[in-house]
Short mmCIF file of C-alpha atoms in Angstrom, two decimals:
data_model
loop_
_atom_site.label_atom_id
_atom_site.label_comp_id
_atom_site.label_asym_id
_atom_site.label_seq_id
_atom_site.Cartn_x
_atom_site.Cartn_y
_atom_site.Cartn_z
CA MET A 26 0.04 -0.20 -0.02
CA SER A 27 1.56 3.35 -0.86
CA ARG A 28 0.49 6.41 1.10
CA THR A 29 -0.48 9.79 -0.99
CA ARG A 30 0.71 12.76 0.67
CA ILE A 31 -1.68 15.34 1.08
CA LYS A 32 -1.00 19.44 1.19
CA ILE A 33 -3.84 21.79 2.08
CA CYS A 34 -3.28 25.19 0.43
CA GLY A 35 -4.67 28.84 1.37
CA LEU A 36 -4.36 28.89 4.88
CA THR A 37 -4.92 32.12 6.27
CA ARG A 38 -6.01 31.50 9.95
CA ALA A 39 -4.02 29.78 12.87
CA GLU A 40 -7.30 27.96 13.96
CA ASP A 41 -7.27 26.53 10.30
CA VAL A 42 -3.51 25.45 10.62
CA ALA A 43 -4.49 23.66 13.77
CA ALA A 44 -7.39 21.97 12.05
CA VAL A 45 -4.92 20.69 9.31
CA VAL A 46 -2.31 19.44 11.40
CA ALA A 47 -4.83 17.63 13.47
CA ALA A 48 -6.26 15.94 10.65
CA GLY A 49 -2.70 14.85 9.58
CA ALA A 50 -1.96 16.81 6.32
CA ASP A 51 1.73 16.44 5.32
CA ALA A 52 2.03 20.07 4.12
CA ILE A 53 0.48 23.38 4.71
CA GLY A 54 0.34 26.17 1.60
CA PHE A 55 0.39 29.97 2.14
CA VAL A 56 -0.14 32.24 -0.58
CA LEU A 57 2.09 35.05 -0.93
CA TYR A 58 0.28 36.59 -3.93
CA PRO A 59 -1.41 39.80 -3.35
CA GLN A 60 -4.04 39.30 -6.00
CA SER A 61 -5.34 36.04 -4.37
CA PRO A 62 -7.99 36.11 -2.13
CA ARG A 63 -6.32 33.79 0.20
CA TYR A 64 -3.08 36.37 0.61
CA VAL A 65 -1.28 36.37 3.54
CA THR A 66 1.22 39.10 4.00
CA ALA A 67 4.89 37.89 5.30
CA SER A 68 4.33 38.81 8.66
CA GLN A 69 0.70 37.01 8.66
CA ALA A 70 2.59 33.83 7.22
CA ALA A 71 5.36 34.02 9.61
CA SER A 72 2.64 33.98 12.59
CA LEU A 73 1.21 30.97 11.01
CA VAL A 74 4.24 29.01 10.30
CA ALA A 75 5.46 29.49 13.88
CA THR A 76 2.36 27.12 14.68
CA VAL A 77 3.31 24.34 12.69
CA PRO A 78 5.06 21.24 14.26
CA PRO A 79 7.95 19.54 12.97
CA PHE A 80 7.67 17.12 10.07
CA THR A 81 4.96 19.37 8.35
CA THR A 82 5.77 20.79 5.08
CA THR A 83 5.26 24.57 4.76
CA VAL A 84 4.84 25.75 1.33
CA GLY A 85 4.76 29.29 -0.11
CA LEU A 86 2.97 30.05 -2.99
CA PHE A 87 4.43 32.78 -5.50
CA VAL A 88 3.46 34.20 -8.77
CA ASN A 89 6.04 35.97 -11.31
CA ALA A 90 7.91 37.14 -8.15
CA SER A 91 11.29 38.64 -8.02
CA VAL A 92 14.36 37.18 -6.34
CA GLN A 93 14.42 39.81 -4.21
CA GLU A 94 10.52 39.52 -3.23
CA VAL A 95 11.02 36.00 -2.48
CA ALA A 96 14.17 36.60 -0.28
CA ALA A 97 12.11 39.29 1.53
CA VAL A 98 9.37 37.04 2.43
CA LEU A 99 11.83 34.22 3.57
CA ASP A 100 13.74 36.57 5.78
CA GLN A 101 10.60 36.65 7.74
CA VAL A 102 9.08 33.19 6.95
CA PRO A 103 11.06 29.89 7.34
CA LEU A 104 9.39 28.38 4.47
CA SER A 105 10.17 24.67 3.46
CA LEU A 106 9.30 24.53 -0.06
CA LEU A 107 8.80 27.04 -2.94
CA GLN A 108 5.65 26.67 -5.44
CA PHE A 109 5.99 28.50 -8.57
CA HIS A 110 2.40 29.25 -10.14
CA GLY A 111 2.92 31.96 -12.84
CA ASP A 112 4.96 32.12 -15.99
CA GLU A 113 8.47 31.53 -14.54
CA THR A 114 10.66 30.07 -16.75
CA PRO A 115 12.88 27.26 -15.74
CA GLU A 116 15.78 29.81 -15.75
CA GLN A 117 13.93 31.87 -13.28
CA CYS A 118 13.19 29.28 -11.13
CA ALA A 119 16.37 28.09 -10.84
CA ALA A 120 18.02 31.56 -10.21
CA ILE A 121 15.33 32.18 -7.44
CA ALA A 122 15.75 28.90 -5.51
CA ALA A 123 19.44 28.98 -5.81
CA ALA A 124 19.39 32.61 -4.42
CA VAL A 125 17.34 31.67 -1.43
CA LYS A 126 18.72 28.07 -1.17
CA ARG A 127 15.17 26.24 -1.08
CA PRO A 128 13.32 23.39 -3.19
CA PHE A 129 10.73 24.61 -5.37
CA LEU A 130 7.93 22.87 -7.04
CA ARG A 131 6.59 24.22 -10.44
CA ALA A 132 2.84 24.38 -11.26
CA ALA A 133 1.79 23.44 -14.63
CA ARG A 134 -1.49 24.65 -15.88
CA ILE A 135 -3.19 21.99 -17.87
CA GLY A 136 -5.35 22.94 -20.74
CA SER A 137 -7.43 21.12 -23.22
CA ALA A 138 -4.37 21.25 -25.90
CA THR A 139 -1.77 19.70 -23.44
CA THR A 140 -0.25 16.53 -24.38
CA ALA A 141 1.14 13.93 -22.13
CA ALA A 142 4.68 14.48 -24.47
CA ASP A 143 4.28 18.25 -23.16
CA LEU A 144 4.01 17.11 -19.49
CA LEU A 145 7.12 15.15 -19.88
CA LYS A 146 9.00 17.97 -21.55
CA TYR A 147 8.11 20.37 -18.92
CA GLU A 148 9.41 18.19 -16.04
CA SER A 149 12.60 17.40 -17.80
CA ASP A 150 13.18 21.44 -18.64
CA TYR A 151 13.05 22.30 -15.00
CA ARG A 152 14.81 19.08 -13.68
CA SER A 153 17.59 19.94 -16.09
CA ALA A 154 17.53 23.68 -15.10
CA SER A 155 17.83 23.32 -11.31
CA PRO A 156 18.88 20.52 -8.84
CA TRP A 157 16.33 22.19 -6.44
CA PHE A 158 13.49 21.34 -8.62
CA THR A 159 11.27 18.70 -6.78
CA GLY A 160 8.48 18.03 -9.20
CA LEU A 161 5.48 19.17 -10.81
CA LEU A 162 2.09 20.19 -9.57
CA LEU A 163 -0.72 19.73 -12.11
CA ASP A 164 -3.73 22.28 -11.96
CA THR A 165 -6.16 23.45 -14.48
CA LEU A 166 -5.48 26.17 -17.22
CA VAL A 167 -7.67 29.27 -16.26
CA GLU A 168 -7.45 32.89 -16.71
CA GLN A 169 -6.47 33.83 -13.49
CA TYR A 170 -2.97 32.60 -11.53
CA GLY A 171 -2.99 30.82 -8.29
CA GLY A 172 -5.69 27.60 -7.83
CA SER A 173 -8.28 27.27 -10.30
CA GLY A 174 -11.14 24.97 -8.32
CA LYS A 175 -11.64 23.36 -11.77
CA VAL A 176 -11.03 19.86 -12.78
CA PHE A 177 -8.73 18.86 -15.76
CA ASP A 178 -8.85 15.78 -17.77
CA TRP A 179 -6.62 13.38 -15.52
CA SER A 180 -5.98 11.16 -18.74
CA LEU A 181 -3.72 13.47 -19.82
CA ILE A 182 -1.08 12.52 -17.17
CA PRO A 183 1.50 10.16 -18.61
CA GLU A 184 1.64 6.83 -16.46
CA GLU A 185 5.30 7.01 -15.94
CA LEU A 186 4.90 10.98 -14.68
CA ALA A 187 1.80 10.17 -12.60
CA PRO A 188 3.77 8.62 -9.44
CA ARG A 189 6.18 11.92 -9.06
CA VAL A 190 3.33 14.68 -9.47
CA VAL A 191 1.05 16.70 -7.16
CA LEU A 192 -2.35 16.47 -8.37
CA SER A 193 -4.35 19.80 -7.85
CA GLY A 194 -7.46 21.50 -9.25
CA GLY A 195 -10.74 21.04 -8.50
CA LEU A 196 -10.35 18.31 -6.00
CA SER A 197 -13.21 17.78 -3.22
CA VAL A 198 -14.39 15.30 -0.87
CA HIS A 199 -16.56 13.75 -3.72
CA ASN A 200 -14.07 13.02 -6.12
CA ALA A 201 -10.76 12.58 -3.78
CA THR A 202 -11.03 8.80 -3.83
CA ASP A 203 -11.58 8.68 -7.41
CA ALA A 204 -8.82 10.88 -8.42
CA VAL A 205 -6.21 9.09 -6.22
CA GLN A 206 -7.31 5.67 -7.45
CA ARG A 207 -7.26 6.74 -11.27
CA VAL A 208 -4.26 8.52 -11.30
CA ARG A 209 -2.09 7.19 -8.41
CA PRO A 210 0.00 10.61 -7.82
CA TYR A 211 2.57 11.24 -5.41
CA ALA A 212 0.53 13.87 -3.61
CA VAL A 213 -2.89 15.66 -3.90
CA ASP A 214 -3.27 19.35 -3.27
CA ILE A 215 -6.59 20.97 -2.54
CA SER A 216 -7.53 24.68 -1.62
CA SER A 217 -11.31 25.71 -2.18
CA GLY A 218 -12.76 22.37 -1.74
CA VAL A 219 -12.03 22.29 1.85
CA GLU A 220 -13.40 25.66 2.56
CA ALA A 221 -16.60 27.22 3.96
CA ALA A 222 -15.48 30.77 2.12
CA LYS A 223 -12.42 31.69 0.81
CA GLY A 224 -9.61 31.53 2.64
CA ILE A 225 -11.48 30.25 5.60
CA LYS A 226 -11.42 26.49 5.76
CA ASP A 227 -13.76 23.81 7.10
CA ALA A 228 -12.39 21.31 9.62
CA ALA A 229 -15.16 18.59 8.96
CA LYS A 230 -14.39 19.06 5.38
CA ILE A 231 -10.46 18.89 5.96
CA SER A 232 -11.19 15.53 7.57
CA ALA A 233 -13.47 14.22 5.12
CA PHE A 234 -11.10 14.82 1.97
CA ILE A 235 -8.01 13.15 4.13
CA SER A 236 -10.07 10.24 5.01
CA ALA A 237 -11.18 9.78 0.97
CA VAL A 238 -7.89 10.07 -0.21
CA ARG A 239 -6.98 7.23 2.55
CA GLN A 240 -9.71 5.27 1.39
CA ALA A 241 -8.21 5.18 -2.35
CA ASP A 242 -4.68 4.13 -0.45
CA ASP A 243 -6.48 1.15 1.13
CA VAL A 244 -7.34 -0.28 -2.30
#
């Protein structure tokens, strides 16, 4: 039996961080993108990260941020992992990661024209560009940056790539078991699917989502 890792993203409140930790999530995401309804300042993120226990990964989501902007956040917030969710090139991601000495995830936004070959090349380009690259997060292509809340066609994911990716985009309690059983990703990432309102998490939904993922793991 494999255990799918779980990241809950878009945390803005200490009580939600506590609920995520209590439910057994592996990673917690903080959105450092001012245009997002789930945005937290570096000061707010620092306060939230301070409540996270050891061995829970803290992830900072950035969109088209400069090296200086990322470094300024990390001066205040001891994040474990960076997540680039904009138009960053392999070279830009590599430069930022090297400057701040943090590993990073790269979000790949999946549209109807995306092919399996595109995803394999995308991963290869980033892996070749930087030793700090840890993998792809697959999300749905929409106009805005950040999380989409929409599902893409999971059949586009190459079978050989699936065990290395973080699956995102429109996941919920209702489709989590099916998603994990069909894709068998390394990890899943959810934000809006466990919310009572934007940026406000629902502890019952978090627990139910994690249970749904574990149900798939048991099969």
